[in-house]
Amino acid sequence: MRVSLWPTIYVIVGVVIAATHNYFVNVNTVQRILSAVLAVLLWPRLVAIDRDARIPQRQLELLRAIPLFAPLPPPTLEHLAHALRRIDVPAGSEVVRVGEPGEDFFIVDSGRAEVLVDGESKRVEPGGYFGEITLLRDVPRTATVRAVTDLALYALARDQFIGAVTGHAASRDAADVVIGERLGALRAGTLPA
């Protein structure tokens, strides 16, 4: 059986911090020294964590291209990229229907969809997205979206979407602009570009 030395190291570091705190006038110096020691001791583990981490590059690329998410800091974007669920939709199937409640925001990864509102349709290509109005305004779906071709989507759950978009001022402002444009177009009887 292999025994880890890390608990012992943590205890020793704690004891050193406590002991040196009483003898040094300048606590900042002690903290700097201990930070350097900890960095050296933990460096191999940190390198291993970084090496083994899987970063969903395609999902990050899609999120960065969307105005709602572009202002978000990299750690938030990476968290969202990991939270995206892939959904495959066969051609001709409805993804969402007007009037239904919504629980997800969708990003088109591949394939084409069409947004249908009052007899008009608009294509949604890869990189396009839909579902933000329902989630941010807490209203039923404002359009039906159907797969024109086989469709690969990424879905983001309501809570994660709302937390990310409303938790950052620049993202919230971008969302207000996008929603304003899309709702304005719907009220005018046209589909947003």
PDB file of C-alpha atoms in Angstrom:
ATOM      1  CA  MET A   1       0.000   0.000   0.000  1.00  0.00           C
ATOM      2  CA  ARG A   2       1.340   3.388  -1.020  1.00  0.00           C
ATOM      3  CA  VAL A   3       1.016   6.175   1.547  1.00  0.00           C
ATOM      4  CA  SER A   4       0.707   9.783   0.416  1.00  0.00           C
ATOM      5  CA  LEU A   5       3.095  12.288   1.953  1.00  0.00           C
ATOM      6  CA  TRP A   6       0.890  15.275   1.117  1.00  0.00           C
ATOM      7  CA  PRO A   7      -1.041  15.323   4.425  1.00  0.00           C
ATOM      8  CA  THR A   8       2.265  15.325   6.285  1.00  0.00           C
ATOM      9  CA  ILE A   9       3.626  18.119   4.115  1.00  0.00           C
ATOM     10  CA  TYR A  10       0.494  20.196   4.727  1.00  0.00           C
ATOM     11  CA  VAL A  11       0.843  19.723   8.493  1.00  0.00           C
ATOM     12  CA  ILE A  12       4.538  20.667   8.415  1.00  0.00           C
ATOM     13  CA  VAL A  13       3.803  23.794   6.364  1.00  0.00           C
ATOM     14  CA  GLY A  14       1.038  24.742   8.814  1.00  0.00           C
ATOM     15  CA  VAL A  15       3.369  24.308  11.765  1.00  0.00           C
ATOM     16  CA  VAL A  16       6.080  26.376  10.066  1.00  0.00           C
ATOM     17  CA  ILE A  17       3.569  29.150   9.355  1.00  0.00           C
ATOM     18  CA  ALA A  18       2.360  29.173  12.953  1.00  0.00           C
ATOM     19  CA  ALA A  19       5.857  29.061  14.414  1.00  0.00           C
ATOM     20  CA  THR A  20       7.391  31.687  12.162  1.00  0.00           C
ATOM     21  CA  HIS A  21       4.460  34.018  12.584  1.00  0.00           C
ATOM     22  CA  ASN A  22       5.545  34.703  16.188  1.00  0.00           C
ATOM     23  CA  TYR A  23       9.226  35.263  15.348  1.00  0.00           C
ATOM     24  CA  PHE A  24       9.046  37.427  12.252  1.00  0.00           C
ATOM     25  CA  VAL A  25       7.910  41.003  12.333  1.00  0.00           C
ATOM     26  CA  ASN A  26       7.253  41.096   8.622  1.00  0.00           C
ATOM     27  CA  VAL A  27       4.602  38.443   7.984  1.00  0.00           C
ATOM     28  CA  ASN A  28       4.591  39.287   4.261  1.00  0.00           C
ATOM     29  CA  THR A  29       8.135  37.927   3.964  1.00  0.00           C
ATOM     30  CA  VAL A  30       7.087  34.661   5.584  1.00  0.00           C
ATOM     31  CA  GLN A  31       4.098  34.399   3.285  1.00  0.00           C
ATOM     32  CA  ARG A  32       6.261  34.979   0.218  1.00  0.00           C
ATOM     33  CA  ILE A  33       8.762  32.330   1.296  1.00  0.00           C
ATOM     34  CA  LEU A  34       6.043  29.803   2.078  1.00  0.00           C
ATOM     35  CA  SER A  35       4.250  30.570  -1.190  1.00  0.00           C
ATOM     36  CA  ALA A  36       7.454  29.864  -3.079  1.00  0.00           C
ATOM     37  CA  VAL A  37       8.016  26.612  -1.145  1.00  0.00           C
ATOM     38  CA  LEU A  38       4.430  25.491  -1.751  1.00  0.00           C
ATOM     39  CA  ALA A  39       4.698  26.343  -5.440  1.00  0.00           C
ATOM     40  CA  VAL A  40       7.831  24.196  -5.752  1.00  0.00           C
ATOM     41  CA  LEU A  41       6.260  21.331  -3.816  1.00  0.00           C
ATOM     42  CA  LEU A  42       2.967  21.416  -5.712  1.00  0.00           C
ATOM     43  CA  TRP A  43       4.372  22.179  -9.168  1.00  0.00           C
ATOM     44  CA  PRO A  44       4.446  18.548 -10.412  1.00  0.00           C
ATOM     45  CA  ARG A  45       0.807  18.029  -9.399  1.00  0.00           C
ATOM     46  CA  LEU A  46      -0.282  21.288 -11.041  1.00  0.00           C
ATOM     47  CA  VAL A  47       1.519  20.389 -14.262  1.00  0.00           C
ATOM     48  CA  ALA A  48      -0.173  16.965 -14.248  1.00  0.00           C
ATOM     49  CA  ILE A  49      -3.596  18.540 -13.732  1.00  0.00           C
ATOM     50  CA  ASP A  50      -3.045  20.935 -16.640  1.00  0.00           C
ATOM     51  CA  ARG A  51      -1.721  18.138 -18.852  1.00  0.00           C
ATOM     52  CA  ASP A  52      -4.739  15.918 -18.150  1.00  0.00           C
ATOM     53  CA  ALA A  53      -7.356  18.670 -18.424  1.00  0.00           C
ATOM     54  CA  ARG A  54      -9.554  18.395 -21.470  1.00  0.00           C
ATOM     55  CA  ILE A  55     -10.550  21.726 -22.895  1.00  0.00           C
ATOM     56  CA  PRO A  56     -13.545  21.551 -25.241  1.00  0.00           C
ATOM     57  CA  GLN A  57     -12.059  23.744 -27.975  1.00  0.00           C
ATOM     58  CA  ARG A  58     -15.003  23.578 -30.400  1.00  0.00           C
ATOM     59  CA  GLN A  59     -17.488  24.543 -27.682  1.00  0.00           C
ATOM     60  CA  LEU A  60     -15.233  27.422 -26.551  1.00  0.00           C
ATOM     61  CA  GLU A  61     -14.961  28.611 -30.140  1.00  0.00           C
ATOM     62  CA  LEU A  62     -18.754  28.620 -30.538  1.00  0.00           C
ATOM     63  CA  LEU A  63     -19.327  30.425 -27.224  1.00  0.00           C
ATOM     64  CA  ARG A  64     -16.722  33.125 -27.952  1.00  0.00           C
ATOM     65  CA  ALA A  65     -18.430  33.923 -31.259  1.00  0.00           C
ATOM     66  CA  ILE A  66     -21.796  34.636 -29.589  1.00  0.00           C
ATOM     67  CA  PRO A  67     -22.247  38.260 -28.466  1.00  0.00           C
ATOM     68  CA  LEU A  68     -23.936  37.170 -25.219  1.00  0.00           C
ATOM     69  CA  PHE A  69     -20.881  35.194 -24.128  1.00  0.00           C
ATOM     70  CA  ALA A  70     -17.984  37.042 -25.795  1.00  0.00           C
ATOM     71  CA  PRO A  71     -17.485  39.451 -22.839  1.00  0.00           C
ATOM     72  CA  LEU A  72     -17.251  36.648 -20.267  1.00  0.00           C
ATOM     73  CA  PRO A  73     -13.903  35.861 -18.618  1.00  0.00           C
ATOM     74  CA  PRO A  74     -12.067  32.715 -19.813  1.00  0.00           C
ATOM     75  CA  PRO A  75     -12.787  30.612 -16.684  1.00  0.00           C
ATOM     76  CA  THR A  76     -16.528  31.257 -17.062  1.00  0.00           C
ATOM     77  CA  LEU A  77     -16.416  30.386 -20.762  1.00  0.00           C
ATOM     78  CA  GLU A  78     -14.532  27.177 -20.009  1.00  0.00           C
ATOM     79  CA  HIS A  79     -17.081  26.237 -17.349  1.00  0.00           C
ATOM     80  CA  LEU A  80     -19.924  26.843 -19.814  1.00  0.00           C
ATOM     81  CA  ALA A  81     -18.126  24.862 -22.532  1.00  0.00           C
ATOM     82  CA  HIS A  82     -17.966  21.866 -20.179  1.00  0.00           C
ATOM     83  CA  ALA A  83     -21.646  22.314 -19.279  1.00  0.00           C
ATOM     84  CA  LEU A  84     -22.872  22.152 -22.905  1.00  0.00           C
ATOM     85  CA  ARG A  85     -24.778  18.974 -23.795  1.00  0.00           C
ATOM     86  CA  ARG A  86     -24.663  17.666 -27.350  1.00  0.00           C
ATOM     87  CA  ILE A  87     -28.034  16.944 -28.954  1.00  0.00           C
ATOM     88  CA  ASP A  88     -28.506  15.362 -32.370  1.00  0.00           C
ATOM     89  CA  VAL A  89     -31.755  16.182 -34.166  1.00  0.00           C
ATOM     90  CA  PRO A  90     -32.817  14.417 -37.390  1.00  0.00           C
ATOM     91  CA  ALA A  91     -33.847  16.491 -40.409  1.00  0.00           C
ATOM     92  CA  GLY A  92     -37.504  17.556 -40.306  1.00  0.00           C
ATOM     93  CA  SER A  93     -37.812  17.334 -36.506  1.00  0.00           C
ATOM     94  CA  GLU A  94     -38.832  20.240 -34.314  1.00  0.00           C
ATOM     95  CA  VAL A  95     -36.294  21.375 -31.740  1.00  0.00           C
ATOM     96  CA  VAL A  96     -38.638  23.791 -29.970  1.00  0.00           C
ATOM     97  CA  ARG A  97     -42.247  24.849 -30.584  1.00  0.00           C
ATOM     98  CA  VAL A  98     -43.754  28.312 -30.219  1.00  0.00           C
ATOM     99  CA  GLY A  99     -45.675  28.706 -26.979  1.00  0.00           C
ATOM    100  CA  GLU A 100     -43.907  25.918 -25.090  1.00  0.00           C
ATOM    101  CA  PRO A 101     -41.891  26.631 -21.954  1.00  0.00           C
ATOM    102  CA  GLY A 102     -38.147  26.663 -22.465  1.00  0.00           C
ATOM    103  CA  GLU A 103     -35.392  25.180 -20.341  1.00  0.00           C
ATOM    104  CA  ASP A 104     -32.394  25.339 -22.677  1.00  0.00           C
ATOM    105  CA  PHE A 105     -30.370  27.714 -24.842  1.00  0.00           C
ATOM    106  CA  PHE A 106     -29.167  26.153 -28.112  1.00  0.00           C
ATOM    107  CA  ILE A 107     -26.111  26.629 -30.326  1.00  0.00           C
ATOM    108  CA  VAL A 108     -25.949  25.059 -33.786  1.00  0.00           C
ATOM    109  CA  ASP A 109     -22.727  23.089 -34.205  1.00  0.00           C
ATOM    110  CA  SER A 110     -23.448  21.574 -37.613  1.00  0.00           C
ATOM    111  CA  GLY A 111     -26.366  21.338 -39.987  1.00  0.00           C
ATOM    112  CA  ARG A 112     -29.080  23.909 -40.619  1.00  0.00           C
ATOM    113  CA  ALA A 113     -32.259  24.818 -38.820  1.00  0.00           C
ATOM    114  CA  GLU A 114     -35.082  27.185 -39.601  1.00  0.00           C
ATOM    115  CA  VAL A 115     -36.874  29.548 -37.274  1.00  0.00           C
ATOM    116  CA  LEU A 116     -40.589  29.760 -38.036  1.00  0.00           C
ATOM    117  CA  VAL A 117     -42.717  32.714 -36.910  1.00  0.00           C
ATOM    118  CA  ASP A 118     -46.119  33.564 -38.384  1.00  0.00           C
ATOM    119  CA  GLY A 119     -45.451  31.781 -41.672  1.00  0.00           C
ATOM    120  CA  GLU A 120     -42.005  33.336 -42.188  1.00  0.00           C
ATOM    121  CA  SER A 121     -38.784  31.401 -41.885  1.00  0.00           C
ATOM    122  CA  LYS A 122     -35.151  32.239 -41.297  1.00  0.00           C
ATOM    123  CA  ARG A 123     -32.185  29.872 -41.593  1.00  0.00           C
ATOM    124  CA  VAL A 124     -29.885  29.233 -38.665  1.00  0.00           C
ATOM    125  CA  GLU A 125     -26.445  28.083 -39.735  1.00  0.00           C
ATOM    126  CA  PRO A 126     -23.572  26.623 -37.680  1.00  0.00           C
ATOM    127  CA  GLY A 127     -22.607  29.098 -34.975  1.00  0.00           C
ATOM    128  CA  GLY A 128     -26.181  30.408 -34.806  1.00  0.00           C
ATOM    129  CA  TYR A 129     -28.150  30.220 -31.600  1.00  0.00           C
ATOM    130  CA  PHE A 130     -31.670  30.437 -30.222  1.00  0.00           C
ATOM    131  CA  GLY A 131     -33.600  30.200 -26.970  1.00  0.00           C
ATOM    132  CA  GLU A 132     -32.247  33.268 -25.170  1.00  0.00           C
ATOM    133  CA  ILE A 133     -35.530  35.224 -25.164  1.00  0.00           C
ATOM    134  CA  THR A 134     -37.437  32.474 -23.366  1.00  0.00           C
ATOM    135  CA  LEU A 135     -34.771  32.092 -20.704  1.00  0.00           C
ATOM    136  CA  LEU A 136     -33.984  35.749 -20.024  1.00  0.00           C
ATOM    137  CA  ARG A 137     -37.539  37.075 -20.221  1.00  0.00           C
ATOM    138  CA  ASP A 138     -39.165  33.997 -18.634  1.00  0.00           C
ATOM    139  CA  VAL A 139     -41.756  33.733 -21.397  1.00  0.00           C
ATOM    140  CA  PRO A 140     -42.871  30.800 -23.568  1.00  0.00           C
ATOM    141  CA  ARG A 141     -40.944  30.101 -26.776  1.00  0.00           C
ATOM    142  CA  THR A 142     -41.445  32.893 -29.296  1.00  0.00           C
ATOM    143  CA  ALA A 143     -40.809  30.724 -32.368  1.00  0.00           C
ATOM    144  CA  THR A 144     -40.707  27.172 -33.627  1.00  0.00           C
ATOM    145  CA  VAL A 145     -37.286  25.885 -34.676  1.00  0.00           C
ATOM    146  CA  ARG A 146     -37.055  22.903 -37.012  1.00  0.00           C
ATOM    147  CA  ALA A 147     -34.045  20.954 -38.315  1.00  0.00           C
ATOM    148  CA  VAL A 148     -33.705  21.445 -42.091  1.00  0.00           C
ATOM    149  CA  THR A 149     -30.824  18.965 -42.247  1.00  0.00           C
ATOM    150  CA  ASP A 150     -29.521  16.584 -39.614  1.00  0.00           C
ATOM    151  CA  LEU A 151     -28.609  18.943 -36.843  1.00  0.00           C
ATOM    152  CA  ALA A 152     -25.969  18.815 -34.115  1.00  0.00           C
ATOM    153  CA  LEU A 153     -26.714  21.232 -31.303  1.00  0.00           C
ATOM    154  CA  TYR A 154     -25.185  22.149 -27.994  1.00  0.00           C
ATOM    155  CA  ALA A 155     -27.700  22.872 -25.245  1.00  0.00           C
ATOM    156  CA  LEU A 156     -27.047  24.928 -22.131  1.00  0.00           C
ATOM    157  CA  ALA A 157     -29.429  24.570 -19.186  1.00  0.00           C
ATOM    158  CA  ARG A 158     -31.446  27.573 -17.994  1.00  0.00           C
ATOM    159  CA  ASP A 159     -29.664  28.048 -14.653  1.00  0.00           C
ATOM    160  CA  GLN A 160     -26.182  27.978 -16.161  1.00  0.00           C
ATOM    161  CA  PHE A 161     -27.197  30.281 -19.012  1.00  0.00           C
ATOM    162  CA  ILE A 162     -28.893  32.836 -16.756  1.00  0.00           C
ATOM    163  CA  GLY A 163     -26.091  32.741 -14.184  1.00  0.00           C
ATOM    164  CA  ALA A 164     -23.443  33.420 -16.809  1.00  0.00           C
ATOM    165  CA  VAL A 165     -25.274  36.086 -18.793  1.00  0.00           C
ATOM    166  CA  THR A 166     -26.815  38.049 -15.928  1.00  0.00           C
ATOM    167  CA  GLY A 167     -23.783  37.673 -13.659  1.00  0.00           C
ATOM    168  CA  HIS A 168     -21.521  39.840 -15.831  1.00  0.00           C
ATOM    169  CA  ALA A 169     -22.499  43.401 -16.744  1.00  0.00           C
ATOM    170  CA  ALA A 170     -21.027  43.378 -20.274  1.00  0.00           C
ATOM    171  CA  SER A 171     -22.712  40.076 -21.091  1.00  0.00           C
ATOM    172  CA  ARG A 172     -26.024  41.292 -19.666  1.00  0.00           C
ATOM    173  CA  ASP A 173     -25.796  44.441 -21.827  1.00  0.00           C
ATOM    174  CA  ALA A 174     -25.029  42.351 -24.930  1.00  0.00           C
ATOM    175  CA  ALA A 175     -28.015  40.115 -24.137  1.00  0.00           C
ATOM    176  CA  ASP A 176     -30.289  43.149 -23.838  1.00  0.00           C
ATOM    177  CA  VAL A 177     -29.163  44.344 -27.272  1.00  0.00           C
ATOM    178  CA  VAL A 178     -29.691  40.934 -28.913  1.00  0.00           C
ATOM    179  CA  ILE A 179     -33.099  40.449 -27.300  1.00  0.00           C
ATOM    180  CA  GLY A 180     -34.152  43.993 -28.176  1.00  0.00           C
ATOM    181  CA  GLU A 181     -33.253  43.422 -31.835  1.00  0.00           C
ATOM    182  CA  ARG A 182     -34.986  40.041 -32.012  1.00  0.00           C
ATOM    183  CA  LEU A 183     -38.143  41.116 -30.182  1.00  0.00           C
ATOM    184  CA  GLY A 184     -38.304  44.341 -32.185  1.00  0.00           C
ATOM    185  CA  ALA A 185     -38.166  42.372 -35.408  1.00  0.00           C
ATOM    186  CA  LEU A 186     -40.874  39.987 -34.184  1.00  0.00           C
ATOM    187  CA  ARG A 187     -43.147  42.898 -33.216  1.00  0.00           C
ATOM    188  CA  ALA A 188     -42.589  44.423 -36.648  1.00  0.00           C
ATOM    189  CA  GLY A 189     -43.697  41.149 -38.216  1.00  0.00           C
ATOM    190  CA  THR A 190     -40.280  40.230 -39.594  1.00  0.00           C
ATOM    191  CA  LEU A 191     -37.665  37.766 -38.484  1.00  0.00           C
ATOM    192  CA  PRO A 192     -34.388  39.143 -37.149  1.00  0.00           C
ATOM    193  CA  ALA A 193     -31.343  38.810 -39.369  1.00  0.00           C
TER     194      ALA A 193
END
